Coordinates of C-alpha atoms in Angstrom, one line a residue:
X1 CA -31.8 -22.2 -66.1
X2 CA -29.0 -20.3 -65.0
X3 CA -28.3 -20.0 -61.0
X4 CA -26.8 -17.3 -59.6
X5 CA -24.5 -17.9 -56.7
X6 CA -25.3 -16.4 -53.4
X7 CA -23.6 -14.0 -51.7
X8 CA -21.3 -14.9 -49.0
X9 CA -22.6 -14.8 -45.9
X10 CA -21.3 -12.1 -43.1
X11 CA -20.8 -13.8 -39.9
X12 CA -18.3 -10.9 -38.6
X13 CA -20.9 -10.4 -36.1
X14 CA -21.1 -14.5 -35.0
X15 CA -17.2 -14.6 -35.0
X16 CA -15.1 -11.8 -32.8
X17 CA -12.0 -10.9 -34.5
X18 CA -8.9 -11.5 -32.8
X19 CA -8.0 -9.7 -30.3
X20 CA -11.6 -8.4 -29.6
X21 CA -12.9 -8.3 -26.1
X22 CA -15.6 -10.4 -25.2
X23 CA -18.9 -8.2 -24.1
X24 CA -20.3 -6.5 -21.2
X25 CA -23.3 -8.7 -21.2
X26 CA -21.5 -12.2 -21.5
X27 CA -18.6 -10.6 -18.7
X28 CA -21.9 -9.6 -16.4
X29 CA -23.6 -13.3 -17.0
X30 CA -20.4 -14.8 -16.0
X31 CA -20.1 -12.6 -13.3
X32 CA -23.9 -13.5 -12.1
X33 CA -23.6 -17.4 -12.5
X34 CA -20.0 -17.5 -10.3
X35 CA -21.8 -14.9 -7.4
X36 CA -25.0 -17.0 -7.1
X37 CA -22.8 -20.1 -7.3
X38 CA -21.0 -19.0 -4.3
X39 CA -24.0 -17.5 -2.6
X40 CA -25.4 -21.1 -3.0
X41 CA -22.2 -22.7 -1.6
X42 CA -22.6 -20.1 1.4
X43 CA -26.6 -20.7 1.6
X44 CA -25.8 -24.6 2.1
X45 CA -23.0 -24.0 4.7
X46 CA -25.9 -22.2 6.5
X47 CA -28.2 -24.8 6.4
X48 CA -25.7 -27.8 7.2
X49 CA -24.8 -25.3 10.3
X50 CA -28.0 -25.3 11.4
X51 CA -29.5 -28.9 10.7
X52 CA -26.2 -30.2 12.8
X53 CA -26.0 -27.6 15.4
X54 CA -29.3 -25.4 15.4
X55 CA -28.9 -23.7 19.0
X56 CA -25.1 -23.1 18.7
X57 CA -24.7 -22.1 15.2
X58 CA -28.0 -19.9 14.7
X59 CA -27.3 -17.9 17.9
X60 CA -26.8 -14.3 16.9
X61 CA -23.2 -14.2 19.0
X62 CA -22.5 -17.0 17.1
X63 CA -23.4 -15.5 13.9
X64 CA -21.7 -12.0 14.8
X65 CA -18.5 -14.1 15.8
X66 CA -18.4 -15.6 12.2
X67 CA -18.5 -12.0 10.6
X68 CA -16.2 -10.8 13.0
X69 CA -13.2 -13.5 12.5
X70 CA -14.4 -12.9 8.9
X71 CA -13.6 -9.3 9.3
X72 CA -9.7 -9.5 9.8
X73 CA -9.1 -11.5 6.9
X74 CA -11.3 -10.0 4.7
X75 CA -9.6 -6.9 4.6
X76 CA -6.0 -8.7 3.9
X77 CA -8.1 -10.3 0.9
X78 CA -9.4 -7.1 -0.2
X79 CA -5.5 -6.0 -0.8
X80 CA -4.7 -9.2 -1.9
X81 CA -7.4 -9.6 -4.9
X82 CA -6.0 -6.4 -6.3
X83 CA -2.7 -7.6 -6.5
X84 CA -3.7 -10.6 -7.8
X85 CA -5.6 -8.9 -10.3
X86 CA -2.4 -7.1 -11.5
X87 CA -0.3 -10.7 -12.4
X88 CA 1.2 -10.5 -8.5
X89 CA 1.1 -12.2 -5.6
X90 CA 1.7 -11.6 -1.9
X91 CA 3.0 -14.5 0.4
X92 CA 4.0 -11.7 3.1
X93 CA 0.7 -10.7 4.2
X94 CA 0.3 -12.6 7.5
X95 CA 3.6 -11.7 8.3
X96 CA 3.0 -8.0 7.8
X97 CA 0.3 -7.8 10.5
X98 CA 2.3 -10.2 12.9
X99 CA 4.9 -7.5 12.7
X100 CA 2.0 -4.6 12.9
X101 CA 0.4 -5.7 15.6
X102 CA 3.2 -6.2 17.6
X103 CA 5.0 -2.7 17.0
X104 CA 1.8 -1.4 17.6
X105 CA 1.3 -2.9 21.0
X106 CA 4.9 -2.4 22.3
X107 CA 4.6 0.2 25.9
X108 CA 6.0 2.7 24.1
X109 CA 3.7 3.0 21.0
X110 CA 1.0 2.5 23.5
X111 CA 2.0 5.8 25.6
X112 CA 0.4 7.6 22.5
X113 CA -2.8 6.4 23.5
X114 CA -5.3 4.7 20.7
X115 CA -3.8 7.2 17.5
X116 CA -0.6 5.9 18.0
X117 CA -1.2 2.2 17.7
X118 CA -3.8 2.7 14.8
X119 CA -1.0 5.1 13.2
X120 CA 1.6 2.6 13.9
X121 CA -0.2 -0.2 12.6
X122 CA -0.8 1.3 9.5
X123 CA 2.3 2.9 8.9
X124 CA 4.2 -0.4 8.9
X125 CA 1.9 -1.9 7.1
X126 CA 2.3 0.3 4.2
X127 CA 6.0 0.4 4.7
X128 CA 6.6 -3.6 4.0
X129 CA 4.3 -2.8 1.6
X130 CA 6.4 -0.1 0.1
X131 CA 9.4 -2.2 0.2
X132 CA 7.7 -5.1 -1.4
X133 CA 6.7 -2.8 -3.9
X134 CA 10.4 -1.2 -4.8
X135 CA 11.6 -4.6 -4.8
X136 CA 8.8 -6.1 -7.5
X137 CA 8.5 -2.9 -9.6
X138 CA 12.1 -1.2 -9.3
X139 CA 14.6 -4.0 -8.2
X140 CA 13.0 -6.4 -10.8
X141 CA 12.3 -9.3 -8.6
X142 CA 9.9 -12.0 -8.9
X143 CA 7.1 -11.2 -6.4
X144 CA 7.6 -14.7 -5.0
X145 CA 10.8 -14.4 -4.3
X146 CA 10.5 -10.8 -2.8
X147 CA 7.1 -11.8 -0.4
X148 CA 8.7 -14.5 0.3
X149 CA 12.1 -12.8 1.5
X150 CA 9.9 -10.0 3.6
X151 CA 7.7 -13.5 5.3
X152 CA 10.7 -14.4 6.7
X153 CA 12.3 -11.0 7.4
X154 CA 8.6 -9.9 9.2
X155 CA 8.0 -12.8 10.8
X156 CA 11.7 -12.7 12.6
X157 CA 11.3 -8.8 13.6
X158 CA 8.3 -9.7 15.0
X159 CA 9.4 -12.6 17.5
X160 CA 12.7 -9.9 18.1
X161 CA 10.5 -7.2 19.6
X162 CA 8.3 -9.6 21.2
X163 CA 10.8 -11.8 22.4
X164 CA 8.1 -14.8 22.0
X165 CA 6.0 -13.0 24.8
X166 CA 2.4 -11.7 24.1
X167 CA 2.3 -8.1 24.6
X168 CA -0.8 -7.3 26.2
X169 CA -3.1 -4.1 25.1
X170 CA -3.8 -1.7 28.0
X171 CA -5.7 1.1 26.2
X172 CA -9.7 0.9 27.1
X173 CA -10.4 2.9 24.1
X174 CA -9.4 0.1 22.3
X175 CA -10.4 -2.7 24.0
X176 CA -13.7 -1.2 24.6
X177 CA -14.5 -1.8 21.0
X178 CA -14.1 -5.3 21.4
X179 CA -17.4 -5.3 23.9
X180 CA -20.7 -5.6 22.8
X181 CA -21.8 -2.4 24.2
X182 CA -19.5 -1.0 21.4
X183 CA -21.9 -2.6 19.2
X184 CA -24.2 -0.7 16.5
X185 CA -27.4 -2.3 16.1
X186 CA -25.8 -5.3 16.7
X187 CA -23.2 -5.0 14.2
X188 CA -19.6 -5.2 15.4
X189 CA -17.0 -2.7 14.7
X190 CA -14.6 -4.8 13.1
X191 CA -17.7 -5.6 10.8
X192 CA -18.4 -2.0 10.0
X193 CA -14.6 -1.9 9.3
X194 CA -14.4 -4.6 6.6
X195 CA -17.8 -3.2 5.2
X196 CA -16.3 0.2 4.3
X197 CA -13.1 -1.4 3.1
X198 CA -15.0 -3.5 1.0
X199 CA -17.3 -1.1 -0.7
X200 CA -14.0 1.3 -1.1
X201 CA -12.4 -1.6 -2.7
X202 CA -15.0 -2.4 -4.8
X203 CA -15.4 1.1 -6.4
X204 CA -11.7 1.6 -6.9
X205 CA -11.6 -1.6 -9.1
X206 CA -14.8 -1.3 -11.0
X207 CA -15.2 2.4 -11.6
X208 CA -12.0 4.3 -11.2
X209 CA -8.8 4.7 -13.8
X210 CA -6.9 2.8 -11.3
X211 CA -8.8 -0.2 -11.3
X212 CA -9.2 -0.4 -14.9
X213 CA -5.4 0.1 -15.0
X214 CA -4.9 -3.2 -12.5
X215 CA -6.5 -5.6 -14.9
X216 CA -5.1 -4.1 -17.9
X217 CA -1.9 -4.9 -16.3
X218 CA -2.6 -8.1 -15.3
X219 CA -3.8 -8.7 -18.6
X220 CA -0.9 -8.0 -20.5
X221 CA 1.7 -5.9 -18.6
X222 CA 3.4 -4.9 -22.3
X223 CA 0.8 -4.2 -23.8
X224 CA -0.5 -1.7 -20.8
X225 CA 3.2 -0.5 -21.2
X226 CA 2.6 0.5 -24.6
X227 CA -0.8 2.5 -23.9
X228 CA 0.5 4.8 -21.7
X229 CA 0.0 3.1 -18.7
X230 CA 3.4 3.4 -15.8
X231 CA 3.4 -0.4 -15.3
X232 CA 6.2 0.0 -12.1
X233 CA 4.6 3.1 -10.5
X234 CA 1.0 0.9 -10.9
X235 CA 2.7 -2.3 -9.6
X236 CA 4.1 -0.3 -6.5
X237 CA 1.0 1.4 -5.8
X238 CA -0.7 -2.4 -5.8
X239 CA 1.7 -3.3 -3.3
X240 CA 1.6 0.0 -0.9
X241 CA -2.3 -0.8 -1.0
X242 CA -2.0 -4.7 0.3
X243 CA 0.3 -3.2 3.0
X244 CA -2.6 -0.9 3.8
X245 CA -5.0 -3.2 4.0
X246 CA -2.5 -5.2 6.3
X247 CA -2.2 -2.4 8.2
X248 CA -5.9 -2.0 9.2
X249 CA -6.1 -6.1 9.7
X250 CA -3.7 -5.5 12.1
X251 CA -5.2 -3.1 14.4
X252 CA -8.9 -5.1 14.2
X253 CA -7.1 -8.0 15.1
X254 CA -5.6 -6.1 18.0
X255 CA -8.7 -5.2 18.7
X256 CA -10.0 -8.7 18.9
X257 CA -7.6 -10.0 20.7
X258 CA -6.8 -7.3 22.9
X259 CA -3.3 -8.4 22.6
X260 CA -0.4 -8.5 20.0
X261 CA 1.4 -11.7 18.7
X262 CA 4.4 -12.9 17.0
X263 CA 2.4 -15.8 15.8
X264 CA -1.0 -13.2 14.7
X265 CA -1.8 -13.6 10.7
X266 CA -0.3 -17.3 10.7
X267 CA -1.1 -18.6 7.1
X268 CA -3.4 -15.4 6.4
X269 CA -1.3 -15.7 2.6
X270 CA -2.8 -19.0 2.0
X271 CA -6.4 -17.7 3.2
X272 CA -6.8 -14.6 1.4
X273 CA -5.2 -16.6 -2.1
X274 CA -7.9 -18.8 -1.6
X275 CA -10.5 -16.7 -1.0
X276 CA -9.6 -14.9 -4.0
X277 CA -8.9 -17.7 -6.5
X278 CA -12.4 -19.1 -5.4
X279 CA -14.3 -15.6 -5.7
X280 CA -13.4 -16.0 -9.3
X281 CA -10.3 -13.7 -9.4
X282 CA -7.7 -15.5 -12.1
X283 CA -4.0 -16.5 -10.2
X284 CA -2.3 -15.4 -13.9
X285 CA -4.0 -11.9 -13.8
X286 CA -6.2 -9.7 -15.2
X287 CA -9.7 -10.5 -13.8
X288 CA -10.6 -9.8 -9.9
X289 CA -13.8 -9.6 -7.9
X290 CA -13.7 -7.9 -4.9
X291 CA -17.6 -9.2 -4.2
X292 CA -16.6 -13.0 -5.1
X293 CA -13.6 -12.7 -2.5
X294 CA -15.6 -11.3 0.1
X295 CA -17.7 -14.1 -0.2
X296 CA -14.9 -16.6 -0.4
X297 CA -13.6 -15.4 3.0
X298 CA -17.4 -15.7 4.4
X299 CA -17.7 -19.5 3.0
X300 CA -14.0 -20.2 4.5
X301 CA -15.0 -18.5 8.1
X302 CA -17.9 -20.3 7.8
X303 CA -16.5 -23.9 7.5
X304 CA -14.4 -23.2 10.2
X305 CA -16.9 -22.5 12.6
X306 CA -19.1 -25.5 11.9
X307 CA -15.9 -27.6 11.8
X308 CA -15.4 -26.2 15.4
X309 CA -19.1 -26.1 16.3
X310 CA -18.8 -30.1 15.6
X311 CA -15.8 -30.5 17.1
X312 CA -14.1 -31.8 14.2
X313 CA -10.1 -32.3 14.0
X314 CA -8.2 -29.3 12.4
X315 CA -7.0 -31.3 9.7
X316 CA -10.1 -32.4 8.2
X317 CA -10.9 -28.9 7.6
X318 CA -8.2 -28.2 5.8
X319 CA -8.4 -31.6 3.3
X320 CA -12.4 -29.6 2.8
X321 CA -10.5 -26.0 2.3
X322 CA -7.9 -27.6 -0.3
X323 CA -10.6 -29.3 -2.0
X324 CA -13.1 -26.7 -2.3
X325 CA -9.7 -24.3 -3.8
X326 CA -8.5 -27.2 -6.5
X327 CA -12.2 -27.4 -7.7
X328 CA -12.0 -23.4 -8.0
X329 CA -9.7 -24.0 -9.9
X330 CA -10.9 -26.5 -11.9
X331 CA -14.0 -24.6 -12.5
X332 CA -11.8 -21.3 -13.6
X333 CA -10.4 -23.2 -16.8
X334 CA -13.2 -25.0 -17.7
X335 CA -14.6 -21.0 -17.9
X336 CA -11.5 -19.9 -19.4
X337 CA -11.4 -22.6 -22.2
X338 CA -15.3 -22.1 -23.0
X339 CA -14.7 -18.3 -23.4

């Protein structure tokens, strides 16, 4: 009897070919499984808050002072996830707003009243941000090496126009949104603030060009180079927006404090990385998540204020920041490798 061989079997559709991006679905169920991961992580901070301190830590001023720290660097993370996104990094961020916040309280930036500190705020914020950016995408530096150069420079304007003094904020405009009568429905400004950046952020990287633009970058910088895409004009616009985002960080924290410090945004760099790289955006590029960073900077605030609420030493917190950070990490190759 005489067998005929089978045809060979077509498993194009099992196997990607190379090159070929993975798809939408998987991207969305990885997506899903790291946001309810860290929604879990944040739902068991909750509950540890409130089985060891139930009066303190479930008090709604409590809870409102959480969001509110949360606020400031949330929006520095919100910059800082895009440039991440892109292949960068920042390490100038917390500098930036020292500087921000102190130009912007100085007596004569506060004889314009409550436009010209926001103005000034923001405006040096995107100038650093500016330089930073001519320095990465034109001069050709590392951006280690150039955020780290602007760190120091920042940091040392800001102690020179403060002289090491904290320059106190004499506008009621301003301070008035720092009282809870300022409040809406119970919601703080600063809150509302970091809401709207958020949501802003979000749509930029998941439903404009530009955003699409960041991750093809951080992807593969040539190979967004050779489809079209102006990978120094996109890297300076990355930059100008962390600046931004400084910039508005600034001025909530001036609000908060009601003052303005050459020691304000102290290791806000290592915060907002960290928030980032555990909200599942990748440190070598090309995948961010502005909804998993928000939530890293909510799980970070968080430990802080139960470590505080306990009255538990500074250092321990940090040992339980840099472990929850290396196993991010951990968890981000062990994704990586799988996919």
């Amino acid at each position: 009897m005489t067998q005929h061989a089978s045809p060979p079997r077509d498993n194009t559709d099992k196997v990607p070919s190379v090159g070929q991006p993975p798809s939408w679905r998987g991207l969305l169920a990885r997506a899903d499984v790291r946001t309810l991961s860290l929604l879990g992580v944040l739902a068991a901070l909750v509950l540890i808050g409130g089985i060891t301190k139930p009066d303190e830590f479930l008090d709604t001023r409590n809870l409102q002072l959480v969001l509110t720290q949360a606020s400031v660097i949330g929006v520095v993370t919100v910059g800082m996830t895009f440039v991440i996104t892109s292949g960068g990094i920042d390490l100038s961020v917390g500098a930036i707003v020292a500087l921000a916040s102190v130009w912007a309280t100085t007596v004569a930036t506060q004889d314009y009243g409550f436009a010209g500190v926001l103005f000034t705020a923001v405006i040096v914020g995107v100038g650093c941000g500016l330089v930073n950016g001519l320095l990465i995408a034109y001069g050709g530096m590392v951006p280690f090496i150039a955020t780290l150069a602007m760190l120091a420079s920042a940091r040392g304007l800001a102690l020179q126009i403060t002289d090491g003094k904290t320059q106190i904020v004499t506008i009621p405009g301003i301070l008035d949104l720092g009282e809870r009568d300022a409040y809406v429905l119970g919601i703080p400004p600063l809150v509302m603030v970091f809401a709207v950046v958020t949501i802003i952020g979000w749509l930029i990287l998941n439903r404009t060009t530009f955003g699409r633009r960041t991750v093809a970058v951080g992807g593969n910088a040539e190979a967004a180079r050779l489809a079209g895409i102006d990978v120094r004009r996109q890297r300076l616009y990355l930059y100008l927006l962390s600046g931004l985002c400084c910039g508005i960080a600034a001025f909530l924290l001036i609000i908060l404090s009601g003052s303005g410090q050459n020691t304000n945004g102290n290791l806000y760099e290592l915060d907002a990385i960290a928030a980032a790289i555990i909200g599942g955006t990748l440190l070598s590029g090309g995948r961010g998540t502005i909804t998993g960073s928000v939530l890293g900077v909510l799980i970070f605030t968080t430990i802080t204020n139960i470590f505080a609420l306990n009255n538990l030493q500074s250092d321990v917190q940090q040992i339980a920041k840099g472990a929850i950070i290396v196993a991010a990490v951990l968890v981000q190759r062990r994704t990586a490798s799988a996919s």
